[in-house]
mmCIF file of C-alpha atoms in Angstrom:
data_model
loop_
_atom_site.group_PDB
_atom_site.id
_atom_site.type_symbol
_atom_site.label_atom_id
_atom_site.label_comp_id
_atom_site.label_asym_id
_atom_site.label_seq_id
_atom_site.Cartn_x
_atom_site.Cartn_y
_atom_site.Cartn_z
ATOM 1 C CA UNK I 1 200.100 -114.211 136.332
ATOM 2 C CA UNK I 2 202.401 -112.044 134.592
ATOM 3 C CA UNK I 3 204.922 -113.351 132.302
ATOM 4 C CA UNK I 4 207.985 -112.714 129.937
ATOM 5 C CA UNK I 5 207.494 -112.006 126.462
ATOM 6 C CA UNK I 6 210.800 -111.701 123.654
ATOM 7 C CA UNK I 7 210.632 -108.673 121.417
ATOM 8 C CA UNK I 8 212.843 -105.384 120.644
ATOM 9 C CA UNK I 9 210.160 -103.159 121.983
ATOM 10 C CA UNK I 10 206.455 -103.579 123.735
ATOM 11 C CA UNK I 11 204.784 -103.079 120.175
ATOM 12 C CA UNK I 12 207.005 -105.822 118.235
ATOM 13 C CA UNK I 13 206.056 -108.798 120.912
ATOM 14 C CA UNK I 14 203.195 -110.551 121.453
ATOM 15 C CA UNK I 15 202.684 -108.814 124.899
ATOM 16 C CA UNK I 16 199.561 -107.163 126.109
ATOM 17 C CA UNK I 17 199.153 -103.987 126.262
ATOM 18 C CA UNK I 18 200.380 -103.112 129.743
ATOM 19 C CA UNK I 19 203.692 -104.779 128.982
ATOM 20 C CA UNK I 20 207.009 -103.359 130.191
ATOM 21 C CA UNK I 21 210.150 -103.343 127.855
ATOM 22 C CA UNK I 22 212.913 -103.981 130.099
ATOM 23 C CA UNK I 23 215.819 -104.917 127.576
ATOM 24 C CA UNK I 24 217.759 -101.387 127.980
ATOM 25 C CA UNK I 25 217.275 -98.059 129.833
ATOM 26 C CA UNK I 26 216.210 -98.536 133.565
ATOM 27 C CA UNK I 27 215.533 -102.322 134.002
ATOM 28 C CA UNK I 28 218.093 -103.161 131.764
ATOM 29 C CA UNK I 29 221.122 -105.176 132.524
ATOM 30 C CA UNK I 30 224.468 -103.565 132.472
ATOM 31 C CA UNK I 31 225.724 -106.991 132.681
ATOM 32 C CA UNK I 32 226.226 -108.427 128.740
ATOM 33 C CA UNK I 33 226.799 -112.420 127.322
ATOM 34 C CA UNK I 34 230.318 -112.825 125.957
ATOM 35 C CA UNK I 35 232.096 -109.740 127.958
ATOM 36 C CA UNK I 36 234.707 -110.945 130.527
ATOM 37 C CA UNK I 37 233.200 -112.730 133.245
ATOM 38 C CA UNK I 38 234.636 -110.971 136.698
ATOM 39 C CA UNK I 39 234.780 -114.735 138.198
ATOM 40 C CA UNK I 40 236.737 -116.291 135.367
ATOM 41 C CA UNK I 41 237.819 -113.720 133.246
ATOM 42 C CA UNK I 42 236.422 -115.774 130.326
ATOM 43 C CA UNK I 43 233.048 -114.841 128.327
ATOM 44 C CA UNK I 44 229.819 -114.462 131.020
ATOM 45 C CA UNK I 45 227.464 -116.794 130.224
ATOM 46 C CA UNK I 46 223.840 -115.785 130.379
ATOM 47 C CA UNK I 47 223.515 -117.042 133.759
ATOM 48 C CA UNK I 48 226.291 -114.914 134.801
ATOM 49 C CA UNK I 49 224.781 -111.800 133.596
ATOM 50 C CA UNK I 50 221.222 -112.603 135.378
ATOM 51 C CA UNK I 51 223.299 -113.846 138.846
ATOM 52 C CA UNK I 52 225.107 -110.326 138.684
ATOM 53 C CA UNK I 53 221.971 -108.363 137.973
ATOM 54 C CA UNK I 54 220.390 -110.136 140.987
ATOM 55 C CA UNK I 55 223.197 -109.591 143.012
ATOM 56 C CA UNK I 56 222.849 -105.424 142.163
ATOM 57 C CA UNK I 57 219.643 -105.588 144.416
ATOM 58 C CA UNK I 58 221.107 -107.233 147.681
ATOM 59 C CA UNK I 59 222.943 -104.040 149.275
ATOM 60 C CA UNK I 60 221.336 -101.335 150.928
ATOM 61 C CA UNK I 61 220.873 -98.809 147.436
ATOM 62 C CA UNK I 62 220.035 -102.113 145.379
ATOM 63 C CA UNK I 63 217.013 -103.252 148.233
ATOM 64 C CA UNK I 64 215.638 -99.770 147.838
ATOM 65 C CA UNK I 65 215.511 -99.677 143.838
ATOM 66 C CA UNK I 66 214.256 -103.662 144.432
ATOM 67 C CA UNK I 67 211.239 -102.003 146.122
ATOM 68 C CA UNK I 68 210.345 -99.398 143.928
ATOM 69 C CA UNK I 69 211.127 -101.564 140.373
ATOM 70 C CA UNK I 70 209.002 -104.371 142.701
ATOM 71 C CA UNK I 71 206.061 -102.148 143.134
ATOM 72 C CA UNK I 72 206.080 -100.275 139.428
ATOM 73 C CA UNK I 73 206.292 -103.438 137.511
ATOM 74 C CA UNK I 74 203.551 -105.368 139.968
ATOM 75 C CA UNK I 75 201.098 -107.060 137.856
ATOM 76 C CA UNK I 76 202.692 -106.413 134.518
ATOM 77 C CA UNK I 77 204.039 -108.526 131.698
ATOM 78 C CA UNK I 78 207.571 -108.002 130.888
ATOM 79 C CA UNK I 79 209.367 -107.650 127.671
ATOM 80 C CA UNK I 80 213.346 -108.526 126.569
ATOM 81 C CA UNK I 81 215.455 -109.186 123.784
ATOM 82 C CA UNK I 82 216.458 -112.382 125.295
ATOM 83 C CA UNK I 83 215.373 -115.787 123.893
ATOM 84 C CA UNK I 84 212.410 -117.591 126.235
ATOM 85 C CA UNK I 85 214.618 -120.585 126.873
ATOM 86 C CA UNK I 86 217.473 -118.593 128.225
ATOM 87 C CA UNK I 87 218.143 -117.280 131.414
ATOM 88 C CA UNK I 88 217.189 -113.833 131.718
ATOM 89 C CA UNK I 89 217.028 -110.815 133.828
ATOM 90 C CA UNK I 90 213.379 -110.093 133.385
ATOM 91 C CA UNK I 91 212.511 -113.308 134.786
ATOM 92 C CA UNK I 92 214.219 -112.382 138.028
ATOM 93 C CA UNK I 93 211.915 -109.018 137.925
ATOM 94 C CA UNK I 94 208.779 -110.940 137.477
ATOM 95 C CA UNK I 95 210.161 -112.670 140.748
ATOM 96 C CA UNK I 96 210.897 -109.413 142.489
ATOM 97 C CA UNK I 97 207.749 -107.882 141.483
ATOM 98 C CA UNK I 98 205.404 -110.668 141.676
ATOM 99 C CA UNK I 99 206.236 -113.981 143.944
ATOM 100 C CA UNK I 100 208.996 -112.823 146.342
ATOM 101 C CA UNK I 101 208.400 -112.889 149.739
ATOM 102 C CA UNK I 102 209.099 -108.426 150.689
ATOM 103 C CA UNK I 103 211.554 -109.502 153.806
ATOM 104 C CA UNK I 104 213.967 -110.980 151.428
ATOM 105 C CA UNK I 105 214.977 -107.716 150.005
ATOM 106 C CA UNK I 106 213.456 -104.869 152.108
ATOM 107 C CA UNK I 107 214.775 -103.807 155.622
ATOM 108 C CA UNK I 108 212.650 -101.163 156.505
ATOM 109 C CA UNK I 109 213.935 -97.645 157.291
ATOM 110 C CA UNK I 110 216.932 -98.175 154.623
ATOM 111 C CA UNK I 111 214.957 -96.120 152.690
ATOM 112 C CA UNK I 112 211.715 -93.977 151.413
ATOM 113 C CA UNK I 113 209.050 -95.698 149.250
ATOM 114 C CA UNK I 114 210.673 -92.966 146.072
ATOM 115 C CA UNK I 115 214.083 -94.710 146.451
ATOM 116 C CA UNK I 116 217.022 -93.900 147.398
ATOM 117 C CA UNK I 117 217.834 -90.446 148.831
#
């Protein structure tokens, strides 16, 4: 079963060598720990951040990048910054890539297996 590793990059963790790095860039989350939470307007908390993130991938656009992240990070180990004991946004891409049921974020016809057009 895949899992979650904690490093700055794929070569500074303990990850195998088909590991993803999803701290920044594409799988990254544009949501960040201590900026102003859009519920409370106080800092987001980690789970914040990750609830947010998830939340990206329940509209139409978001279900079609679900599929494709789902189906290009199937079967590999994922890599963040974030501690292991701390909720985290990879974590919810192992999910989407690896245990979730497809009906729970795919509607087909919303879009091609590339993406979004």
């Amino acid at each position: 079963m895949p899992a979650r590793y904690c490093g700055t990059s794929v070569r500074r963790s303990p990850a195998p060598g088909r590991a993803v790095f999803v701290g920044r860039g594409l799988y990254g989350n544009p949501f960040r720990i201590g900026d102003p939470s859009p519920a409370s307007g106080g800092p987001m908390t980690a789970q914040e951040a990750v609830d947010l993130y998830e939340a990206i991938f329940t509209g139409p656009i978001g279900r079609c990048y679900a599929r494709t992240f789902a189906r290009t990070l199937h079967g590999r180990d994922l890599v963040c910054t974030c501690p292991l004991d701390a909720p985290c946004h990879a974590d919810f891409l192992l999910q989407l890539a690896n245990l979730m049921p497809a009906r729970r974020f795919f509607d087909r016809g919303l879009c091609s297996s590339e993406g979004p057009s």
